Short mmCIF file of C-alpha atoms and ligand atoms in Angstrom, two decimals:
data_model
loop_
_atom_site.label_atom_id
_atom_site.label_comp_id
_atom_site.label_asym_id
_atom_site.label_seq_id
_atom_site.Cartn_x
_atom_site.Cartn_y
_atom_site.Cartn_z
CA MET A 1 0.00 0.00 0.00
CA HIS A 2 1.15 3.53 -0.73
CA THR A 3 1.78 5.22 2.61
CA LYS A 4 3.22 8.48 3.81
CA SER A 5 3.94 9.50 7.35
CA VAL A 6 1.98 12.53 8.54
CA GLY A 7 3.95 15.76 8.36
CA GLN A 8 6.56 14.55 5.86
CA ASP A 9 6.76 17.41 3.37
CA LYS A 10 8.06 16.35 -0.04
CA PHE A 11 6.76 19.45 -1.82
CA GLN A 12 8.51 20.45 -5.00
CA ALA A 13 7.50 23.60 -6.86
CA HIS A 14 6.34 23.29 -10.47
CA ASP A 15 6.80 26.27 -12.77
CA HIS A 16 5.42 25.34 -16.16
CA TYR A 17 5.76 28.76 -17.77
CA TRP A 18 9.02 29.83 -16.08
CA VAL A 19 7.05 32.44 -14.18
CA ASP A 20 10.10 32.61 -11.92
CA GLU A 21 11.72 34.79 -14.58
CA LEU A 22 9.15 37.49 -13.79
CA LEU A 23 10.44 37.68 -10.21
CA THR A 24 13.49 39.48 -8.88
CA GLU A 25 16.32 37.77 -7.03
CA GLU A 26 14.96 39.29 -3.81
CA HIS A 27 11.50 37.81 -4.50
CA ARG A 28 13.04 34.37 -5.01
CA LEU A 29 15.11 34.67 -1.85
CA ILE A 30 12.04 35.62 0.19
CA ARG A 31 10.17 32.66 -1.28
CA GLU A 32 12.95 30.19 -0.44
CA THR A 33 13.16 31.53 3.13
CA VAL A 34 9.43 31.21 3.79
CA ARG A 35 9.18 27.88 1.95
CA ALA A 36 12.01 26.41 4.06
CA TRP A 37 10.37 27.70 7.25
CA VAL A 38 7.02 26.18 6.30
CA LYS A 39 8.67 22.81 5.54
CA ARG A 40 10.57 22.88 8.82
CA GLU A 41 8.01 24.35 11.23
CA VAL A 42 4.49 24.15 9.76
CA SER A 43 4.24 20.89 7.80
CA PRO A 44 5.39 18.58 10.61
CA VAL A 45 2.70 19.81 13.02
CA ILE A 46 -0.16 21.33 11.06
CA GLU A 47 -2.22 18.20 10.49
CA ASP A 48 -2.23 17.43 14.20
CA TYR A 49 -3.30 20.99 15.11
CA ALA A 50 -6.02 20.93 12.45
CA GLN A 51 -7.33 17.57 13.64
CA ARG A 52 -7.47 18.91 17.20
CA ALA A 53 -8.94 22.25 16.03
CA ALA A 54 -6.16 24.14 17.82
CA PHE A 55 -4.16 27.17 16.70
CA PRO A 56 -0.38 26.54 16.77
CA LYS A 57 0.43 29.64 18.78
CA HIS A 58 4.10 28.75 19.00
CA LEU A 59 4.45 29.59 15.27
CA ILE A 60 3.80 33.32 15.86
CA LYS A 61 7.45 34.07 16.62
CA GLY A 62 8.63 32.31 13.46
CA LEU A 63 5.99 34.08 11.36
CA ALA A 64 7.36 37.40 12.57
CA GLU A 65 10.95 36.28 11.91
CA VAL A 66 10.24 35.36 8.28
CA GLY A 67 8.68 38.79 7.75
CA ALA A 68 5.05 37.67 7.49
CA PHE A 69 3.72 40.48 9.69
CA GLY A 70 3.51 43.77 7.81
CA PRO A 71 5.73 43.00 4.79
CA THR A 72 4.68 46.22 3.02
CA ILE A 73 4.75 48.43 6.14
CA PRO A 74 7.83 50.70 6.32
CA VAL A 75 10.75 49.41 8.40
CA GLN A 76 10.62 52.30 10.90
CA TYR A 77 7.19 51.06 12.00
CA GLY A 78 8.24 47.45 12.41
CA GLY A 79 7.37 46.23 8.92
CA GLN A 80 9.66 44.95 6.17
CA GLY A 81 9.32 47.77 3.59
CA LEU A 82 8.82 45.21 0.80
CA ASP A 83 6.76 45.47 -2.37
CA TYR A 84 3.37 43.84 -2.97
CA ILE A 85 4.74 40.94 -5.01
CA SER A 86 6.91 40.01 -2.00
CA TYR A 87 3.79 40.16 0.15
CA GLY A 88 1.97 37.90 -2.30
CA ILE A 89 4.84 35.41 -2.38
CA ILE A 90 4.86 35.21 1.43
CA MET A 91 1.11 34.53 1.46
CA GLN A 92 1.51 31.87 -1.27
CA GLU A 93 4.17 30.01 0.69
CA LEU A 94 2.26 30.21 3.98
CA GLU A 95 -0.95 28.94 2.39
CA ARG A 96 1.03 26.13 0.76
CA GLY A 97 1.38 25.03 4.38
CA ASP A 98 -2.14 25.88 5.55
CA SER A 99 -4.76 28.55 4.81
CA GLY A 100 -5.18 29.13 8.56
CA ILE A 101 -1.55 30.10 8.96
CA ARG A 102 -1.85 32.46 6.00
CA SER A 103 -5.04 33.84 7.57
CA THR A 104 -3.19 34.77 10.74
CA ALA A 105 -0.59 36.65 8.71
CA SER A 106 -3.19 38.26 6.39
CA VAL A 107 -5.18 39.62 9.30
CA GLN A 108 -2.12 40.91 11.15
CA SER A 109 -0.66 42.56 8.02
CA SER A 110 -3.55 43.77 5.87
CA LEU A 111 -6.35 44.12 8.36
CA VAL A 112 -4.60 45.36 11.51
CA MET A 113 -1.22 46.91 10.64
CA TYR A 114 -2.46 48.36 7.32
CA PRO A 115 -5.39 50.37 8.80
CA ILE A 116 -3.31 51.60 11.74
CA TYR A 117 -0.59 52.68 9.31
CA THR A 118 -2.99 54.16 6.73
CA TYR A 119 -5.70 55.71 8.91
CA GLY A 120 -3.82 56.17 12.20
CA ASN A 121 -1.83 59.12 13.51
CA GLU A 122 1.87 59.03 14.34
CA ALA A 123 1.31 58.21 18.03
CA GLN A 124 -0.94 55.27 17.10
CA ARG A 125 1.58 54.01 14.53
CA MET A 126 4.42 54.12 17.07
CA LYS A 127 2.34 52.55 19.84
CA TYR A 128 1.01 49.56 17.92
CA LEU A 129 2.93 48.79 14.73
CA PRO A 130 6.35 47.70 16.07
CA LYS A 131 4.72 45.32 18.57
CA LEU A 132 2.44 43.90 15.87
CA GLY A 133 5.36 43.53 13.45
CA SER A 134 7.35 41.53 15.98
CA GLY A 135 4.37 39.35 16.95
CA GLU A 136 4.54 40.58 20.55
CA TRP A 137 0.95 41.71 20.05
CA MET A 138 -1.55 39.98 17.80
CA GLY A 139 -4.49 41.73 16.20
CA SER A 140 -7.94 40.99 14.82
CA PHE A 141 -10.28 42.89 12.47
CA GLY A 142 -13.95 43.28 13.27
CA LEU A 143 -16.20 44.15 10.35
CA THR A 144 -18.70 41.27 10.01
CA GLU A 145 -21.68 41.11 12.37
CA PRO A 146 -24.24 38.37 13.00
CA ASN A 147 -26.78 40.15 10.75
CA HIS A 148 -24.38 41.92 8.38
CA GLY A 149 -21.88 39.83 6.42
CA SER A 150 -21.87 40.68 2.70
CA ASN A 151 -23.55 43.98 3.51
CA PRO A 152 -21.30 45.58 6.13
CA SER A 153 -22.76 49.05 5.60
CA GLY A 154 -25.81 47.92 7.63
CA MET A 155 -23.69 47.29 10.75
CA THR A 156 -25.26 48.18 14.10
CA THR A 157 -22.15 48.26 16.33
CA HIS A 158 -21.90 51.90 17.41
CA PHE A 159 -20.21 54.31 19.79
CA GLU A 160 -21.24 57.46 21.61
CA ASP A 161 -19.08 60.43 22.54
CA LYS A 162 -19.06 60.63 26.36
CA GLY A 163 -16.75 63.62 26.64
CA ASP A 164 -13.49 62.05 27.79
CA HIS A 165 -14.06 58.63 26.13
CA TYR A 166 -16.23 56.75 23.61
CA LEU A 167 -18.77 54.17 24.77
CA LEU A 168 -18.81 51.18 22.38
CA ASN A 169 -21.66 48.64 22.09
CA GLY A 170 -22.39 45.78 19.70
CA SER A 171 -20.78 42.58 18.48
CA LYS A 172 -18.75 41.15 15.64
CA MET A 173 -18.86 37.56 14.43
CA TRP A 174 -16.54 35.21 12.51
CA ILE A 175 -13.40 37.07 13.53
CA SER A 176 -10.05 35.41 12.78
CA ASN A 177 -7.53 35.59 15.66
CA ALA A 178 -10.23 36.98 18.00
CA PRO A 179 -9.77 34.43 20.82
CA PHE A 180 -6.13 35.40 21.40
CA CYS A 181 -5.86 38.93 20.00
CA ASP A 182 -4.27 41.67 22.10
CA VAL A 183 -5.85 44.43 20.01
CA ALA A 184 -8.81 44.57 17.64
CA VAL A 185 -9.40 47.08 14.85
CA VAL A 186 -13.17 47.49 15.13
CA TRP A 187 -15.47 49.20 12.64
CA ALA A 188 -18.46 50.92 14.24
CA LYS A 189 -20.85 53.79 13.55
CA ASP A 190 -20.59 57.12 15.32
CA GLU A 191 -23.63 59.12 16.41
CA ALA A 192 -24.00 60.52 12.89
CA GLY A 193 -23.99 56.96 11.44
CA VAL A 194 -20.52 57.30 9.90
CA ILE A 195 -18.37 54.14 9.98
CA ARG A 196 -15.11 54.70 11.91
CA GLY A 197 -12.24 52.50 13.07
CA LEU A 198 -11.34 52.10 16.76
CA VAL A 199 -8.49 50.16 18.32
CA VAL A 200 -9.93 48.12 21.19
CA GLU A 201 -7.44 46.53 23.58
CA ARG A 202 -7.77 43.30 25.53
CA GLY A 203 -8.41 44.13 29.16
CA MET A 204 -10.83 46.98 28.47
CA GLU A 205 -13.83 46.32 30.68
CA GLY A 206 -16.84 44.91 28.81
CA PHE A 207 -14.73 43.55 25.90
CA THR A 208 -14.85 39.74 25.46
CA THR A 209 -13.79 37.38 22.65
CA PRO A 210 -15.64 34.04 22.87
CA GLU A 211 -14.27 31.35 20.56
CA THR A 212 -16.37 29.81 17.77
CA HIS A 213 -16.27 26.01 17.97
CA GLY A 214 -17.36 23.21 15.66
CA LYS A 215 -15.74 24.42 12.39
CA TRP A 216 -14.97 21.82 9.72
CA SER A 217 -12.81 24.39 7.94
CA LEU A 218 -9.76 26.45 8.96
CA ARG A 219 -9.49 24.24 12.01
CA ALA A 220 -5.94 25.36 12.75
CA SER A 221 -7.07 29.02 12.84
CA ALA A 222 -8.81 30.48 15.89
CA THR A 223 -12.11 32.20 15.06
CA GLY A 224 -14.36 34.01 17.50
CA GLU A 225 -16.64 36.90 18.33
CA LEU A 226 -15.82 40.40 19.54
CA VAL A 227 -18.43 41.50 22.06
CA PHE A 228 -18.63 45.10 23.31
CA ASP A 229 -20.79 45.73 26.34
CA ASN A 230 -20.45 49.40 27.28
CA VAL A 231 -16.71 49.40 26.54
CA ARG A 232 -15.02 52.70 27.44
CA VAL A 233 -12.59 53.32 24.60
CA PRO A 234 -10.07 56.16 25.10
CA LYS A 235 -10.50 58.93 22.55
CA GLU A 236 -6.92 58.52 21.34
CA ASN A 237 -7.89 55.03 20.06
CA LEU A 238 -10.08 56.39 17.25
CA LEU A 239 -8.32 56.16 13.86
CA PRO A 240 -8.56 59.77 12.65
CA ASN A 241 -7.97 59.37 8.92
CA GLY A 242 -10.49 56.74 7.79
CA LYS A 243 -14.19 57.57 7.46
CA GLY A 244 -17.01 55.63 5.84
CA LEU A 245 -17.22 52.09 4.46
CA LYS A 246 -14.38 52.76 2.04
CA ALA A 247 -11.92 52.69 4.99
CA PRO A 248 -12.48 48.99 5.90
CA LEU A 249 -12.97 48.13 2.23
CA GLY A 250 -9.53 49.62 1.55
CA CYS A 251 -8.06 47.09 4.00
CA LEU A 252 -9.94 44.32 2.20
CA SER A 253 -8.31 45.34 -1.07
CA SER A 254 -4.95 44.54 0.48
CA ALA A 255 -6.08 41.27 2.12
CA ARG A 256 -7.94 40.03 -0.97
CA PHE A 257 -4.80 40.66 -3.01
CA GLY A 258 -2.84 38.44 -0.59
CA ILE A 259 -5.48 35.71 -0.83
CA ALA A 260 -5.26 35.73 -4.64
CA TRP A 261 -1.61 34.71 -4.17
CA GLY A 262 -2.21 32.50 -1.15
CA ALA A 263 -4.70 30.26 -2.92
CA ILE A 264 -2.03 29.40 -5.49
CA GLY A 265 0.03 27.92 -2.65
CA ALA A 266 -2.78 25.58 -1.59
CA ALA A 267 -3.36 24.60 -5.23
CA MET A 268 0.34 23.92 -5.79
CA ASP A 269 0.50 21.66 -2.75
CA CYS A 270 -2.52 19.64 -3.94
CA TYR A 271 -1.16 19.38 -7.48
CA ASP A 272 2.32 18.35 -6.32
CA SER A 273 0.92 15.66 -4.04
CA ALA A 274 -1.45 14.37 -6.76
CA LEU A 275 1.30 14.25 -9.38
CA ARG A 276 3.64 12.30 -7.10
CA TYR A 277 0.87 9.93 -6.00
CA SER A 278 -0.20 9.31 -9.61
CA LEU A 279 3.31 8.18 -10.52
CA GLU A 280 3.68 5.90 -7.48
CA ARG A 281 0.23 4.35 -7.21
CA ILE A 282 -0.14 1.21 -9.36
CA GLN A 283 -3.53 -0.10 -10.50
CA PHE A 284 -4.16 -2.50 -13.39
CA ASP A 285 -0.35 -3.02 -13.48
CA LYS A 286 0.59 0.55 -14.28
CA PRO A 287 0.86 3.93 -12.53
CA ILE A 288 -2.53 5.67 -12.41
CA GLY A 289 -0.75 8.68 -13.94
CA GLY A 290 -0.62 6.60 -17.13
CA PHE A 291 -4.39 6.66 -17.56
CA GLN A 292 -5.81 9.42 -19.75
CA LEU A 293 -8.41 10.45 -17.19
CA THR A 294 -5.72 11.08 -14.55
CA GLN A 295 -3.62 12.99 -17.07
CA LYS A 296 -6.62 15.16 -17.95
CA LYS A 297 -6.95 16.12 -14.29
CA LEU A 298 -3.23 16.84 -13.90
CA ALA A 299 -2.93 18.75 -17.19
CA GLU A 300 -5.91 20.93 -16.32
CA MET A 301 -4.53 21.56 -12.83
CA ILE A 302 -1.17 22.85 -14.04
CA THR A 303 -2.91 24.92 -16.73
CA GLU A 304 -5.14 26.61 -14.16
CA ILE A 305 -2.25 27.15 -11.70
CA THR A 306 -0.23 28.79 -14.47
CA LYS A 307 -3.10 31.12 -15.41
CA ALA A 308 -3.59 32.00 -11.74
CA GLN A 309 0.13 32.73 -11.31
CA LEU A 310 0.06 35.15 -14.23
CA LEU A 311 -3.08 36.88 -12.93
CA ALA A 312 -1.53 37.26 -9.47
CA TRP A 313 1.75 38.52 -10.85
CA ARG A 314 0.02 41.11 -13.05
CA VAL A 315 -2.20 42.41 -10.25
CA GLY A 316 0.98 42.55 -8.12
CA VAL A 317 2.67 44.78 -10.69
CA LEU A 318 -0.42 47.01 -10.78
CA LYS A 319 -0.52 47.13 -6.96
CA ASN A 320 3.14 48.13 -6.83
CA GLU A 321 2.32 50.97 -9.22
CA ASP A 322 -0.73 51.87 -7.08
CA ARG A 323 -2.95 51.23 -10.11
CA ALA A 324 -4.80 48.02 -9.13
CA THR A 325 -8.53 48.69 -8.94
CA PRO A 326 -10.76 46.96 -6.35
CA ALA A 327 -12.51 45.19 -9.24
CA GLN A 328 -9.23 43.82 -10.60
CA ILE A 329 -8.36 42.51 -7.14
CA SER A 330 -11.83 40.95 -6.83
CA MET A 331 -11.35 39.10 -10.09
CA ALA A 332 -8.00 37.69 -8.97
CA LYS A 333 -9.32 36.64 -5.54
CA ARG A 334 -12.40 35.00 -7.00
CA ASN A 335 -10.66 33.20 -9.83
CA ASN A 336 -7.71 31.94 -7.83
CA VAL A 337 -9.65 30.67 -4.82
CA ASP A 338 -12.15 28.89 -7.07
CA MET A 339 -9.26 27.42 -9.03
CA ALA A 340 -7.61 26.14 -5.84
CA LEU A 341 -10.83 24.60 -4.52
CA HIS A 342 -11.45 22.84 -7.82
CA ILE A 343 -7.88 21.52 -7.86
CA ALA A 344 -8.20 20.30 -4.27
CA ARG A 345 -11.32 18.33 -5.24
CA GLU A 346 -9.64 16.81 -8.31
CA ALA A 347 -6.50 15.99 -6.30
CA ARG A 348 -8.70 14.26 -3.74
CA GLN A 349 -10.05 12.04 -6.51
CA ILE A 350 -6.55 11.13 -7.69
CA HIS A 351 -5.59 10.07 -4.14
CA GLY A 352 -8.57 7.72 -3.98
CA GLY A 353 -9.44 6.72 -0.43
CA MET A 354 -6.08 7.97 0.84
CA GLY A 355 -7.23 11.45 -0.15
CA ILE A 356 -9.66 11.66 2.73
CA THR A 357 -7.02 10.97 5.36
CA GLY A 358 -4.67 13.31 7.17
CA GLU A 359 -1.70 11.49 5.67
CA TYR A 360 -2.02 13.86 2.73
CA PRO A 361 -2.75 17.59 2.89
CA ILE A 362 -5.57 17.48 0.34
CA MET A 363 -8.68 17.24 2.48
CA ARG A 364 -7.36 19.89 4.88
CA HIS A 365 -6.70 22.29 1.99
CA MET A 366 -10.11 21.53 0.49
CA MET A 367 -11.97 22.19 3.72
CA ASN A 368 -9.92 25.34 4.40
CA LEU A 369 -10.69 26.70 0.95
CA GLU A 370 -14.42 26.52 1.70
CA SER A 371 -13.80 29.38 4.16
CA VAL A 372 -11.42 31.20 1.85
CA ILE A 373 -14.05 31.24 -0.91
CA THR A 374 -16.49 32.85 1.56
CA TYR A 375 -14.44 35.30 3.61
CA GLU A 376 -13.06 38.58 2.31
CA GLY A 377 -16.16 38.72 0.09
CA THR A 378 -17.97 35.61 -1.14
CA HIS A 379 -17.47 34.08 -4.57
CA ASP A 380 -20.75 35.63 -5.73
CA ILE A 381 -20.07 39.06 -4.24
CA HIS A 382 -16.81 39.20 -6.24
CA LEU A 383 -18.71 38.16 -9.36
CA LEU A 384 -21.16 41.03 -8.78
CA ILE A 385 -18.26 43.45 -8.29
CA THR A 386 -16.92 42.38 -11.70
CA GLY A 387 -20.44 42.54 -13.15
CA MET A 388 -20.88 46.10 -11.93
CA ASP A 389 -17.42 47.03 -13.21
CA VAL A 390 -18.18 45.88 -16.74
CA THR A 391 -21.82 47.01 -16.99
CA GLY A 392 -21.88 50.01 -14.68
CA ILE A 393 -25.07 48.59 -13.14
CA ASN A 394 -25.26 47.70 -9.43
CA ALA A 395 -26.87 44.23 -9.04
CA PHE A 396 -26.32 44.00 -5.26
CA LYS A 397 -29.47 45.83 -4.31
P1 TGC B 401 -20.23 50.85 -2.01
O1 TGC B 401 -21.17 52.02 -2.10
O2 TGC B 401 -19.99 50.05 -3.23
O3 TGC B 401 -18.80 51.36 -1.49
C1 TGC B 401 -18.67 52.24 -0.40
C2 TGC B 401 -17.42 53.08 -0.63
O4 TGC B 401 -16.27 52.21 -0.62
C3 TGC B 401 -15.56 52.30 -1.86
N1 TGC B 401 -15.06 50.95 -2.17
C4 TGC B 401 -13.80 50.57 -1.93
N2 TGC B 401 -12.74 51.25 -1.48
C5 TGC B 401 -11.58 50.59 -1.35
N3 TGC B 401 -11.45 49.28 -1.62
C6 TGC B 401 -12.49 48.55 -2.06
N4 TGC B 401 -12.36 47.23 -2.29
C7 TGC B 401 -13.74 49.19 -2.23
N5 TGC B 401 -14.98 48.80 -2.64
C8 TGC B 401 -15.78 49.89 -2.59
C9 TGC B 401 -16.59 52.82 -2.85
O5 TGC B 401 -15.97 53.47 -3.93
C10 TGC B 401 -17.40 53.77 -1.99
O6 TGC B 401 -16.63 54.96 -1.84
P2 TGC B 401 -17.36 56.40 -1.62
O7 TGC B 401 -16.26 57.39 -1.73
O8 TGC B 401 -18.38 56.49 -2.72
O9 TGC B 401 -17.98 56.34 -0.27
O10 TGC B 401 -20.70 49.95 -0.78
P3 TGC B 401 -21.90 48.92 -0.64
O11 TGC B 401 -22.50 49.13 0.69
O12 TGC B 401 -22.82 49.01 -1.84
O13 TGC B 401 -21.16 47.48 -0.61
C11 TGC B 401 -20.48 47.01 -1.70
C12 TGC B 401 -19.92 45.58 -1.46
C13 TGC B 401 -21.04 44.58 -1.36
C14 TGC B 401 -19.06 45.24 -2.67
C15 TGC B 401 -19.04 45.54 -0.20
O14 TGC B 401 -19.71 45.93 0.91
C16 TGC B 401 -18.36 44.22 0.01
O15 TGC B 401 -17.25 44.07 -0.46
N6 TGC B 401 -18.96 43.22 0.76
C17 TGC B 401 -18.26 42.02 1.16
C18 TGC B 401 -17.91 42.12 2.62
C19 TGC B 401 -16.57 41.52 2.93
O16 TGC B 401 -15.73 41.28 2.06
N7 TGC B 401 -16.31 41.30 4.20
C20 TGC B 401 -15.05 40.80 4.62
C21 TGC B 401 -14.90 40.89 6.12
S1 TGC B 401 -13.22 40.73 6.67
C22 TGC B 401 -12.84 39.11 6.43
O17 TGC B 401 -13.55 38.33 5.88
C23 TGC B 401 -11.52 38.73 6.94
S2 TGC B 401 -11.12 37.05 6.72
C24 TGC B 401 -9.45 37.23 6.99
C25 TGC B 401 -8.69 35.98 7.08
O18 TGC B 401 -8.89 35.20 8.04
O19 TGC B 401 -7.80 35.81 6.22
P1 FAD B 402 -24.06 36.28 3.84
O1 FAD B 402 -23.68 37.67 3.55
O2 FAD B 402 -25.27 36.04 4.66
O3 FAD B 402 -24.20 35.50 2.45
C1 FAD B 402 -24.87 34.24 2.33
C2 FAD B 402 -25.01 33.93 0.84
O4 FAD B 402 -25.80 34.95 0.22
C3 FAD B 402 -23.67 33.93 0.10
O5 FAD B 402 -23.67 32.91 -0.86
C4 FAD B 402 -23.64 35.29 -0.57
O6 FAD B 402 -22.81 35.30 -1.75
C5 FAD B 402 -25.12 35.49 -0.90
N1 FAD B 402 -25.45 36.91 -1.05
C6 FAD B 402 -25.40 37.89 -0.13
N2 FAD B 402 -25.74 39.08 -0.67
C7 FAD B 402 -26.00 38.83 -1.98
C8 FAD B 402 -26.38 39.66 -3.09
N3 FAD B 402 -26.55 41.00 -2.98
N4 FAD B 402 -26.57 39.06 -4.28
C9 FAD B 402 -26.36 37.72 -4.45
N5 FAD B 402 -25.99 36.89 -3.44
C10 FAD B 402 -25.82 37.45 -2.23
N6 FAD B 402 -15.07 38.82 9.02
C11 FAD B 402 -14.39 39.82 9.64
O7 FAD B 402 -14.85 40.95 9.72
N7 FAD B 402 -13.14 39.58 10.17
C12 FAD B 402 -12.55 38.36 10.11
O8 FAD B 402 -11.42 38.18 10.59
C13 FAD B 402 -13.27 37.29 9.49
N8 FAD B 402 -12.75 36.03 9.51
C14 FAD B 402 -13.51 34.98 9.06
C15 FAD B 402 -13.06 33.68 9.23
C16 FAD B 402 -13.84 32.61 8.82
C17 FAD B 402 -13.39 31.21 9.06
C18 FAD B 402 -15.10 32.85 8.17
C19 FAD B 402 -15.94 31.71 7.69
C20 FAD B 402 -15.54 34.13 7.99
C21 FAD B 402 -14.77 35.22 8.45
N9 FAD B 402 -15.24 36.55 8.37
C22 FAD B 402 -14.54 37.57 8.94
C23 FAD B 402 -16.59 36.80 7.86
C24 FAD B 402 -16.71 36.77 6.34
O9 FAD B 402 -16.16 37.89 5.75
C25 FAD B 402 -18.19 36.59 6.00
O10 FAD B 402 -18.54 35.26 6.34
C26 FAD B 402 -18.49 36.88 4.54
O11 FAD B 402 -18.27 38.24 4.24
C27 FAD B 402 -19.93 36.49 4.17
O12 FAD B 402 -20.84 36.96 5.10
P2 FAD B 402 -21.96 35.94 5.73
O13 FAD B 402 -21.24 34.73 6.19
O14 FAD B 402 -22.77 36.71 6.67
O15 FAD B 402 -22.82 35.49 4.48
#
């Protein structure tokens, strides 16, 4: 019987179109560093953590050391000062290990450090960013509410001006990193109904973060609620430079970009495992990779991965030039996550019964991608964003 011990990472990258040539030497160096770290630290333990539905908290230090927290944030604020393609490559390599690990880094970088850097004042930047960049503090991002997911503009979480502080009430749901976060960037309406960002710190009275249990997806990522029951938030914790829904949506543009790259990592891992398995597994006296139906699956997988790589690279170039539109990012996120989920399902077929076990990463990737295709805007919401972009007609409402 074909067997493989859990955690043994034989991943080899496949680059059918020599996409590597589009990258700089620095990009390739970053990729090798993160890839080696994932092989050494993530792959040996991730299946066990996912099976137990536990977040591998001990990986936070290593994530910070490989530059996964705030890659595009300037060095003086504790980031890496890298370009967006570097950011994408880091997300790709982390998600090759597990979408939950990439999630932790996405949230910290794009959804916590990015808004504090972009919408915060100098004192807020200096107070929070270096500690978030080093992983000393971990952050979460609260936009979604129990009754407002795809339509965040309807949020009911709100705050009142009480003179020397703001009084925050409401709740957020489905929040990555919530159970262990030290700070949360929370989006809430002021008395005039304008959406604003507040930094809420663990320890503030009335602020709790109950964990969400029973997930079949992203099991190695901690998800929870953010509950605000008359929380007194100091006035200096209001982000002064972001007003309206476009402020949180601006953060999503950065995170969705990272996911467009990240999904390629999960797809590559599934493809690599399926290719190797198809050459080793013998049925009817020959490797299953010798049957046309298996080759069709593998050929289509590498075709779709290649197209996704080119899409991600191009949107990376546009992002570096500050020209990427939200609709272009939506297209890349939607296409690449759907591609990865489809490849995970096909790879599962190639592995036969072994594909449902934790001896291979396939089922874990597949289940993770069911969250990835929903969060940061669902598959259909991104389709409607593209639809509105090409027709000029809003079909959301
Ligand atoms: P709409 O009127 O279209 O837009 C309001 C304002 O925002 C601007 N805008 C954007 N700005 C920057 N980046 C973007 N991506 C933007 N999209 C829109 C827009 O121009 C407008 O500006 P202005 O100046 O006119 O005010 O707003 P709407 O209420 O009609 O909603 C549109 C819609 C449905 C596309 C949007 O609300 C949406 O994207 N919904 C999906 C919600 C979502 O993605 N939630 C994600 C929550 S965070 C998360 O899932 C983290 S998971 C992390 C992990 O674990 O990895
Ligand atoms: P709904 O909005 O209720 O959508 C349900 C279905 O209706 C979907 O198929 C959707 O496409 C469809 N639909 C909705 N509106 C329309 C329309 N106008 N036209 C056509 N179809 C429509 N949020 C955060 O703020 N921070 C986080 O850190 C975070 N982490 C998450 C982690 C996980 C594991 C998960 C699962 C979610 C996370 N989310 C987070 C929430 C996530 O962003 C939402 O789940 C997502 O935006 C969808 O919202 P919803 O689940 O309420 O679905």
